[in-house]
Amino acid sequence: MNAKHLQKNLAPLLLSLGLTLSGQSQAGILTIDNFSHSQTVFDDGGSAGSSSDTVSALTGTDLSNATRTFIAEASGTRLANTTEIVSGGNQLIISNDGRSAGGASILWNFDPLDLTAHGNAILLEVLTIDLGVNVEMVANGSSSSGIQTFTSNSNYLISFSNFTDPAVFANLHSFRLNFTGPEKWDGQFRLLTTTTPVPVPAAFGLMGSALLSLIAVSRRKSLS
């Protein structure tokens, strides 16, 4: 097979492989929560403080002896101002009434583990999110990712190194998500995992080098 035919046949194959690598570049390694365990908490603006609910023996997670607590707090002082957190069917749904700029928190407690053995970043898969909603991740109750604002309807990925104390991930026993937003904000999420992001341009660079090497070998054979 000459170099031209080799390039013609290999290019689609390598492109297909590249797209596969791209799709897997943020694949989850350890599942913190796939939101299959049914749970609901509801809060209205007519009640002082927040409403919470805790489930033990959480399913849909790779964590050991995990519990999960939902904490909802509606804003305002009217009964119609509501904030609700619901999970089940592999979705986490947070909804606010049109007059509520409420807060929602999800807290996991579990047996200590070394999360660095499973990745170097946290990935929250987003199905839909209203822009302007703020999110903060807190590890072991003290190490914070800082408050970030959703500026697009896309997945949220943050490295351990961006937390105020990355060392806690070597002995992690609790993790928390805090959401706040403007009035009438809603969000839907599918999965929370650890991950090790693979730079997609680097993957394509390796494939390009492989293609050039194979073409060079073919040329040498055709000249011999």
PDB file of C-alpha atoms in Angstrom:
ATOM      1  CA  MET A   1       0.000   0.000   0.000  1.00  0.00           C
ATOM      2  CA  ASN A   2       1.504   3.395  -1.000  1.00  0.00           C
ATOM      3  CA  ALA A   3       1.649   6.493   1.212  1.00  0.00           C
ATOM      4  CA  LYS A   4      -1.349   8.132  -0.433  1.00  0.00           C
ATOM      5  CA  HIS A   5      -3.582   5.105   0.105  1.00  0.00           C
ATOM      6  CA  LEU A   6      -2.283   4.656   3.628  1.00  0.00           C
ATOM      7  CA  GLN A   7      -3.075   8.246   4.502  1.00  0.00           C
ATOM      8  CA  LYS A   8      -6.534   7.944   2.941  1.00  0.00           C
ATOM      9  CA  ASN A   9      -7.375   4.833   4.950  1.00  0.00           C
ATOM     10  CA  LEU A  10      -5.799   5.847   8.253  1.00  0.00           C
ATOM     11  CA  ALA A  11      -7.089   9.405   8.492  1.00  0.00           C
ATOM     12  CA  PRO A  12     -10.763   8.439   9.099  1.00  0.00           C
ATOM     13  CA  LEU A  13      -9.688   5.751  11.564  1.00  0.00           C
ATOM     14  CA  LEU A  14      -7.527   8.143  13.546  1.00  0.00           C
ATOM     15  CA  LEU A  15     -10.232  10.791  13.473  1.00  0.00           C
ATOM     16  CA  SER A  16     -12.715   8.269  14.871  1.00  0.00           C
ATOM     17  CA  LEU A  17     -10.235   7.322  17.573  1.00  0.00           C
ATOM     18  CA  GLY A  18      -9.697  10.979  18.376  1.00  0.00           C
ATOM     19  CA  LEU A  19     -13.395  11.605  18.795  1.00  0.00           C
ATOM     20  CA  THR A  20     -13.595   8.596  21.096  1.00  0.00           C
ATOM     21  CA  LEU A  21     -10.710   9.913  23.194  1.00  0.00           C
ATOM     22  CA  SER A  22     -12.341  13.322  23.272  1.00  0.00           C
ATOM     23  CA  GLY A  23     -15.573  11.821  24.571  1.00  0.00           C
ATOM     24  CA  GLN A  24     -13.642   9.931  27.241  1.00  0.00           C
ATOM     25  CA  SER A  25     -11.364  12.811  28.175  1.00  0.00           C
ATOM     26  CA  GLN A  26     -13.417  13.606  31.252  1.00  0.00           C
ATOM     27  CA  ALA A  27     -14.756  10.151  32.030  1.00  0.00           C
ATOM     28  CA  GLY A  28     -15.608   9.612  35.673  1.00  0.00           C
ATOM     29  CA  ILE A  29     -13.292   7.328  37.674  1.00  0.00           C
ATOM     30  CA  LEU A  30     -15.052   7.211  41.051  1.00  0.00           C
ATOM     31  CA  THR A  31     -18.749   7.971  41.381  1.00  0.00           C
ATOM     32  CA  ILE A  32     -19.568  10.246  44.289  1.00  0.00           C
ATOM     33  CA  ASP A  33     -23.262  10.240  43.383  1.00  0.00           C
ATOM     34  CA  ASN A  34     -25.278   9.266  40.326  1.00  0.00           C
ATOM     35  CA  PHE A  35     -28.475  10.636  41.939  1.00  0.00           C
ATOM     36  CA  SER A  36     -30.412   7.395  41.574  1.00  0.00           C
ATOM     37  CA  HIS A  37     -31.376   7.377  45.278  1.00  0.00           C
ATOM     38  CA  SER A  38     -34.776   9.067  45.708  1.00  0.00           C
ATOM     39  CA  GLN A  39     -34.866  11.987  48.137  1.00  0.00           C
ATOM     40  CA  THR A  40     -36.785  15.267  48.442  1.00  0.00           C
ATOM     41  CA  VAL A  41     -36.619  18.356  50.619  1.00  0.00           C
ATOM     42  CA  PHE A  42     -38.896  21.388  50.361  1.00  0.00           C
ATOM     43  CA  ASP A  43     -38.700  24.822  51.989  1.00  0.00           C
ATOM     44  CA  ASP A  44     -40.963  27.877  51.773  1.00  0.00           C
ATOM     45  CA  GLY A  45     -40.354  31.511  52.512  1.00  0.00           C
ATOM     46  CA  GLY A  46     -43.002  31.554  55.217  1.00  0.00           C
ATOM     47  CA  SER A  47     -40.856  29.467  57.568  1.00  0.00           C
ATOM     48  CA  ALA A  48     -37.738  30.732  59.305  1.00  0.00           C
ATOM     49  CA  GLY A  49     -34.469  28.974  58.565  1.00  0.00           C
ATOM     50  CA  SER A  50     -33.892  26.008  56.286  1.00  0.00           C
ATOM     51  CA  SER A  51     -35.394  22.571  55.746  1.00  0.00           C
ATOM     52  CA  SER A  52     -33.251  19.442  55.601  1.00  0.00           C
ATOM     53  CA  ASP A  53     -33.471  15.725  55.023  1.00  0.00           C
ATOM     54  CA  THR A  54     -30.844  12.998  55.440  1.00  0.00           C
ATOM     55  CA  VAL A  55     -30.708   9.510  53.933  1.00  0.00           C
ATOM     56  CA  SER A  56     -28.414   6.819  55.268  1.00  0.00           C
ATOM     57  CA  ALA A  57     -27.058   3.851  53.313  1.00  0.00           C
ATOM     58  CA  LEU A  58     -26.913   5.980  50.160  1.00  0.00           C
ATOM     59  CA  THR A  59     -27.030   4.005  46.907  1.00  0.00           C
ATOM     60  CA  GLY A  60     -25.694   5.069  43.526  1.00  0.00           C
ATOM     61  CA  THR A  61     -22.239   5.859  44.912  1.00  0.00           C
ATOM     62  CA  ASP A  62     -18.781   4.271  45.132  1.00  0.00           C
ATOM     63  CA  LEU A  63     -18.318   5.774  48.607  1.00  0.00           C
ATOM     64  CA  SER A  64     -18.474   3.494  51.654  1.00  0.00           C
ATOM     65  CA  ASN A  65     -21.105   4.004  54.369  1.00  0.00           C
ATOM     66  CA  ALA A  66     -22.248   7.215  52.723  1.00  0.00           C
ATOM     67  CA  THR A  67     -25.056   9.455  53.948  1.00  0.00           C
ATOM     68  CA  ARG A  68     -26.494  12.390  52.037  1.00  0.00           C
ATOM     69  CA  THR A  69     -28.205  15.492  53.403  1.00  0.00           C
ATOM     70  CA  PHE A  70     -30.284  17.940  51.366  1.00  0.00           C
ATOM     71  CA  ILE A  71     -30.584  21.464  52.779  1.00  0.00           C
ATOM     72  CA  ALA A  72     -32.979  23.947  51.150  1.00  0.00           C
ATOM     73  CA  GLU A  73     -33.647  27.532  52.179  1.00  0.00           C
ATOM     74  CA  ALA A  74     -36.111  29.688  50.279  1.00  0.00           C
ATOM     75  CA  SER A  75     -35.660  33.440  50.236  1.00  0.00           C
ATOM     76  CA  GLY A  76     -38.313  36.002  51.069  1.00  0.00           C
ATOM     77  CA  THR A  77     -41.147  35.841  53.573  1.00  0.00           C
ATOM     78  CA  ARG A  78     -44.054  34.476  51.515  1.00  0.00           C
ATOM     79  CA  LEU A  79     -45.298  30.891  51.605  1.00  0.00           C
ATOM     80  CA  ALA A  80     -45.300  30.887  47.806  1.00  0.00           C
ATOM     81  CA  ASN A  81     -41.532  31.466  47.769  1.00  0.00           C
ATOM     82  CA  THR A  82     -40.230  27.914  47.568  1.00  0.00           C
ATOM     83  CA  THR A  83     -36.990  26.031  47.052  1.00  0.00           C
ATOM     84  CA  GLU A  84     -37.031  22.288  46.383  1.00  0.00           C
ATOM     85  CA  ILE A  85     -34.288  19.674  45.939  1.00  0.00           C
ATOM     86  CA  VAL A  86     -35.221  16.324  44.378  1.00  0.00           C
ATOM     87  CA  SER A  87     -33.138  13.337  43.331  1.00  0.00           C
ATOM     88  CA  GLY A  88     -33.988  10.060  41.616  1.00  0.00           C
ATOM     89  CA  GLY A  89     -33.842   8.544  38.151  1.00  0.00           C
ATOM     90  CA  ASN A  90     -30.193   9.621  37.813  1.00  0.00           C
ATOM     91  CA  GLN A  91     -31.005  13.310  38.148  1.00  0.00           C
ATOM     92  CA  LEU A  92     -30.616  15.990  40.785  1.00  0.00           C
ATOM     93  CA  ILE A  93     -33.168  18.778  40.310  1.00  0.00           C
ATOM     94  CA  ILE A  94     -33.117  22.092  42.166  1.00  0.00           C
ATOM     95  CA  SER A  95     -36.047  24.437  41.568  1.00  0.00           C
ATOM     96  CA  ASN A  96     -37.012  27.851  42.877  1.00  0.00           C
ATOM     97  CA  ASP A  97     -40.305  29.683  42.660  1.00  0.00           C
ATOM     98  CA  GLY A  98     -40.262  32.878  40.622  1.00  0.00           C
ATOM     99  CA  ARG A  99     -39.868  34.999  43.754  1.00  0.00           C
ATOM    100  CA  SER A 100     -37.257  32.867  45.490  1.00  0.00           C
ATOM    101  CA  ALA A 101     -33.507  33.315  45.194  1.00  0.00           C
ATOM    102  CA  GLY A 102     -33.029  30.376  47.506  1.00  0.00           C
ATOM    103  CA  GLY A 103     -29.980  28.379  48.476  1.00  0.00           C
ATOM    104  CA  ALA A 104     -29.486  24.630  48.117  1.00  0.00           C
ATOM    105  CA  SER A 105     -26.786  22.438  49.662  1.00  0.00           C
ATOM    106  CA  ILE A 106     -25.968  18.764  49.307  1.00  0.00           C
ATOM    107  CA  LEU A 107     -23.688  17.202  51.924  1.00  0.00           C
ATOM    108  CA  TRP A 108     -22.097  13.751  51.754  1.00  0.00           C
ATOM    109  CA  ASN A 109     -20.430  12.052  54.725  1.00  0.00           C
ATOM    110  CA  PHE A 110     -18.611   8.743  54.258  1.00  0.00           C
ATOM    111  CA  ASP A 111     -15.719   6.566  55.358  1.00  0.00           C
ATOM    112  CA  PRO A 112     -12.357   8.312  54.806  1.00  0.00           C
ATOM    113  CA  LEU A 113     -10.635   7.530  51.515  1.00  0.00           C
ATOM    114  CA  ASP A 114      -7.759   8.761  49.385  1.00  0.00           C
ATOM    115  CA  LEU A 115      -9.506  10.447  46.483  1.00  0.00           C
ATOM    116  CA  THR A 116      -6.178  11.201  44.788  1.00  0.00           C
ATOM    117  CA  ALA A 117      -5.980   7.491  43.940  1.00  0.00           C
ATOM    118  CA  HIS A 118      -9.031   7.954  41.718  1.00  0.00           C
ATOM    119  CA  GLY A 119      -8.318  11.205  39.901  1.00  0.00           C
ATOM    120  CA  ASN A 120      -7.244  14.817  40.313  1.00  0.00           C
ATOM    121  CA  ALA A 121     -10.450  16.746  39.694  1.00  0.00           C
ATOM    122  CA  ILE A 122     -14.174  16.835  40.457  1.00  0.00           C
ATOM    123  CA  LEU A 123     -16.673  16.726  37.608  1.00  0.00           C
ATOM    124  CA  LEU A 124     -20.308  17.791  37.981  1.00  0.00           C
ATOM    125  CA  GLU A 125     -22.276  16.856  34.877  1.00  0.00           C
ATOM    126  CA  VAL A 126     -24.816  19.576  34.127  1.00  0.00           C
ATOM    127  CA  LEU A 127     -27.996  18.893  32.181  1.00  0.00           C
ATOM    128  CA  THR A 128     -29.281  22.457  32.429  1.00  0.00           C
ATOM    129  CA  ILE A 129     -28.543  25.479  34.606  1.00  0.00           C
ATOM    130  CA  ASP A 130     -29.737  29.072  34.689  1.00  0.00           C
ATOM    131  CA  LEU A 131     -26.915  31.524  34.130  1.00  0.00           C
ATOM    132  CA  GLY A 132     -25.827  33.549  37.122  1.00  0.00           C
ATOM    133  CA  VAL A 133     -26.180  30.663  39.580  1.00  0.00           C
ATOM    134  CA  ASN A 134     -23.246  30.344  41.978  1.00  0.00           C
ATOM    135  CA  VAL A 135     -21.662  27.064  43.062  1.00  0.00           C
ATOM    136  CA  GLU A 136     -19.102  26.257  45.741  1.00  0.00           C
ATOM    137  CA  MET A 137     -17.553  22.901  46.602  1.00  0.00           C
ATOM    138  CA  VAL A 138     -16.249  22.279  50.126  1.00  0.00           C
ATOM    139  CA  ALA A 139     -14.093  19.288  51.072  1.00  0.00           C
ATOM    140  CA  ASN A 140     -13.861  18.094  54.685  1.00  0.00           C
ATOM    141  CA  GLY A 141     -15.811  21.130  55.809  1.00  0.00           C
ATOM    142  CA  SER A 142     -12.948  23.581  55.318  1.00  0.00           C
ATOM    143  CA  SER A 143     -11.232  23.334  51.937  1.00  0.00           C
ATOM    144  CA  SER A 144     -13.169  25.480  49.459  1.00  0.00           C
ATOM    145  CA  SER A 145     -13.140  25.705  45.695  1.00  0.00           C
ATOM    146  CA  GLY A 146     -14.234  29.312  45.999  1.00  0.00           C
ATOM    147  CA  ILE A 147     -17.558  30.581  44.685  1.00  0.00           C
ATOM    148  CA  GLN A 148     -17.862  30.215  40.920  1.00  0.00           C
ATOM    149  CA  THR A 149     -20.660  31.482  38.659  1.00  0.00           C
ATOM    150  CA  PHE A 150     -22.179  29.518  35.794  1.00  0.00           C
ATOM    151  CA  THR A 151     -21.721  31.569  32.629  1.00  0.00           C
ATOM    152  CA  SER A 152     -22.732  28.778  30.250  1.00  0.00           C
ATOM    153  CA  ASN A 153     -24.873  25.669  30.263  1.00  0.00           C
ATOM    154  CA  SER A 154     -21.928  23.268  30.491  1.00  0.00           C
ATOM    155  CA  ASN A 155     -20.332  20.754  32.837  1.00  0.00           C
ATOM    156  CA  TYR A 156     -18.455  22.042  35.877  1.00  0.00           C
ATOM    157  CA  LEU A 157     -14.909  20.722  36.280  1.00  0.00           C
ATOM    158  CA  ILE A 158     -12.484  21.794  38.997  1.00  0.00           C
ATOM    159  CA  SER A 159      -9.063  20.450  39.912  1.00  0.00           C
ATOM    160  CA  PHE A 160      -8.130  19.439  43.461  1.00  0.00           C
ATOM    161  CA  SER A 161      -5.301  21.973  43.212  1.00  0.00           C
ATOM    162  CA  ASN A 162      -7.826  24.822  42.987  1.00  0.00           C
ATOM    163  CA  PHE A 163      -9.149  24.125  46.488  1.00  0.00           C
ATOM    164  CA  THR A 164      -7.778  26.136  49.403  1.00  0.00           C
ATOM    165  CA  ASP A 165      -6.270  22.982  50.933  1.00  0.00           C
ATOM    166  CA  PRO A 166      -5.760  20.284  48.271  1.00  0.00           C
ATOM    167  CA  ALA A 167      -4.145  17.963  50.844  1.00  0.00           C
ATOM    168  CA  VAL A 168      -7.571  17.031  52.266  1.00  0.00           C
ATOM    169  CA  PHE A 169      -8.292  14.890  49.205  1.00  0.00           C
ATOM    170  CA  ALA A 170      -5.755  12.337  50.457  1.00  0.00           C
ATOM    171  CA  ASN A 171      -8.051  11.668  53.445  1.00  0.00           C
ATOM    172  CA  LEU A 172     -11.501  12.835  52.427  1.00  0.00           C
ATOM    173  CA  HIS A 173     -14.541  12.088  54.593  1.00  0.00           C
ATOM    174  CA  SER A 174     -17.073  14.773  53.631  1.00  0.00           C
ATOM    175  CA  PHE A 175     -17.981  16.760  50.552  1.00  0.00           C
ATOM    176  CA  ARG A 176     -20.498  19.528  50.049  1.00  0.00           C
ATOM    177  CA  LEU A 177     -22.081  21.414  47.156  1.00  0.00           C
ATOM    178  CA  ASN A 178     -23.520  24.883  47.839  1.00  0.00           C
ATOM    179  CA  PHE A 179     -25.753  26.619  45.283  1.00  0.00           C
ATOM    180  CA  THR A 180     -27.122  30.164  45.390  1.00  0.00           C
ATOM    181  CA  GLY A 181     -28.658  32.212  42.655  1.00  0.00           C
ATOM    182  CA  PRO A 182     -30.934  34.969  41.447  1.00  0.00           C
ATOM    183  CA  GLU A 183     -34.699  34.729  41.653  1.00  0.00           C
ATOM    184  CA  LYS A 184     -36.384  31.911  39.777  1.00  0.00           C
ATOM    185  CA  TRP A 185     -33.262  29.831  39.225  1.00  0.00           C
ATOM    186  CA  ASP A 186     -33.307  26.140  38.416  1.00  0.00           C
ATOM    187  CA  GLY A 187     -30.713  23.471  37.726  1.00  0.00           C
ATOM    188  CA  GLN A 188     -30.574  19.824  36.721  1.00  0.00           C
ATOM    189  CA  PHE A 189     -27.534  17.606  37.168  1.00  0.00           C
ATOM    190  CA  ARG A 190     -26.737  13.998  36.249  1.00  0.00           C
ATOM    191  CA  LEU A 191     -23.514  12.852  37.873  1.00  0.00           C
ATOM    192  CA  LEU A 192     -20.823  13.845  40.373  1.00  0.00           C
ATOM    193  CA  THR A 193     -17.511  12.007  39.973  1.00  0.00           C
ATOM    194  CA  THR A 194     -13.782  12.253  40.280  1.00  0.00           C
ATOM    195  CA  THR A 195     -11.929  12.392  36.977  1.00  0.00           C
ATOM    196  CA  THR A 196      -8.502  12.799  35.427  1.00  0.00           C
ATOM    197  CA  PRO A 197      -8.921  15.138  32.462  1.00  0.00           C
ATOM    198  CA  VAL A 198      -6.908  14.212  29.357  1.00  0.00           C
ATOM    199  CA  PRO A 199      -5.813  17.186  27.220  1.00  0.00           C
ATOM    200  CA  VAL A 200      -7.612  16.551  23.934  1.00  0.00           C
ATOM    201  CA  PRO A 201      -5.110  18.580  21.800  1.00  0.00           C
ATOM    202  CA  ALA A 202      -2.300  16.393  23.151  1.00  0.00           C
ATOM    203  CA  ALA A 203      -4.207  13.261  22.147  1.00  0.00           C
ATOM    204  CA  PHE A 204      -4.655  14.578  18.624  1.00  0.00           C
ATOM    205  CA  GLY A 205      -0.967  15.533  18.521  1.00  0.00           C
ATOM    206  CA  LEU A 206       0.012  11.949  19.319  1.00  0.00           C
ATOM    207  CA  MET A 207      -2.277  10.660  16.586  1.00  0.00           C
ATOM    208  CA  GLY A 208      -0.790  13.110  14.091  1.00  0.00           C
ATOM    209  CA  SER A 209       2.708  11.929  14.936  1.00  0.00           C
ATOM    210  CA  ALA A 210       1.615   8.322  14.495  1.00  0.00           C
ATOM    211  CA  LEU A 211       0.105   9.097  11.084  1.00  0.00           C
ATOM    212  CA  LEU A 212       3.270  10.845   9.870  1.00  0.00           C
ATOM    213  CA  SER A 213       5.438   7.970  11.089  1.00  0.00           C
ATOM    214  CA  LEU A 214       3.303   5.391   9.283  1.00  0.00           C
ATOM    215  CA  ILE A 215       3.388   7.418   6.057  1.00  0.00           C
ATOM    216  CA  ALA A 216       7.174   7.712   6.300  1.00  0.00           C
ATOM    217  CA  VAL A 217       7.527   3.954   6.754  1.00  0.00           C
ATOM    218  CA  SER A 218       5.278   3.335   3.748  1.00  0.00           C
ATOM    219  CA  ARG A 219       7.335   5.715   1.597  1.00  0.00           C
ATOM    220  CA  ARG A 220      10.579   3.996   2.523  1.00  0.00           C
ATOM    221  CA  LYS A 221       9.057   0.617   1.596  1.00  0.00           C
ATOM    222  CA  SER A 222       7.771   1.926  -1.753  1.00  0.00           C
ATOM    223  CA  LEU A 223      11.247   3.293  -2.622  1.00  0.00           C
ATOM    224  CA  SER A 224      13.090   0.088  -1.700  1.00  0.00           C
TER     225      SER A 224
END
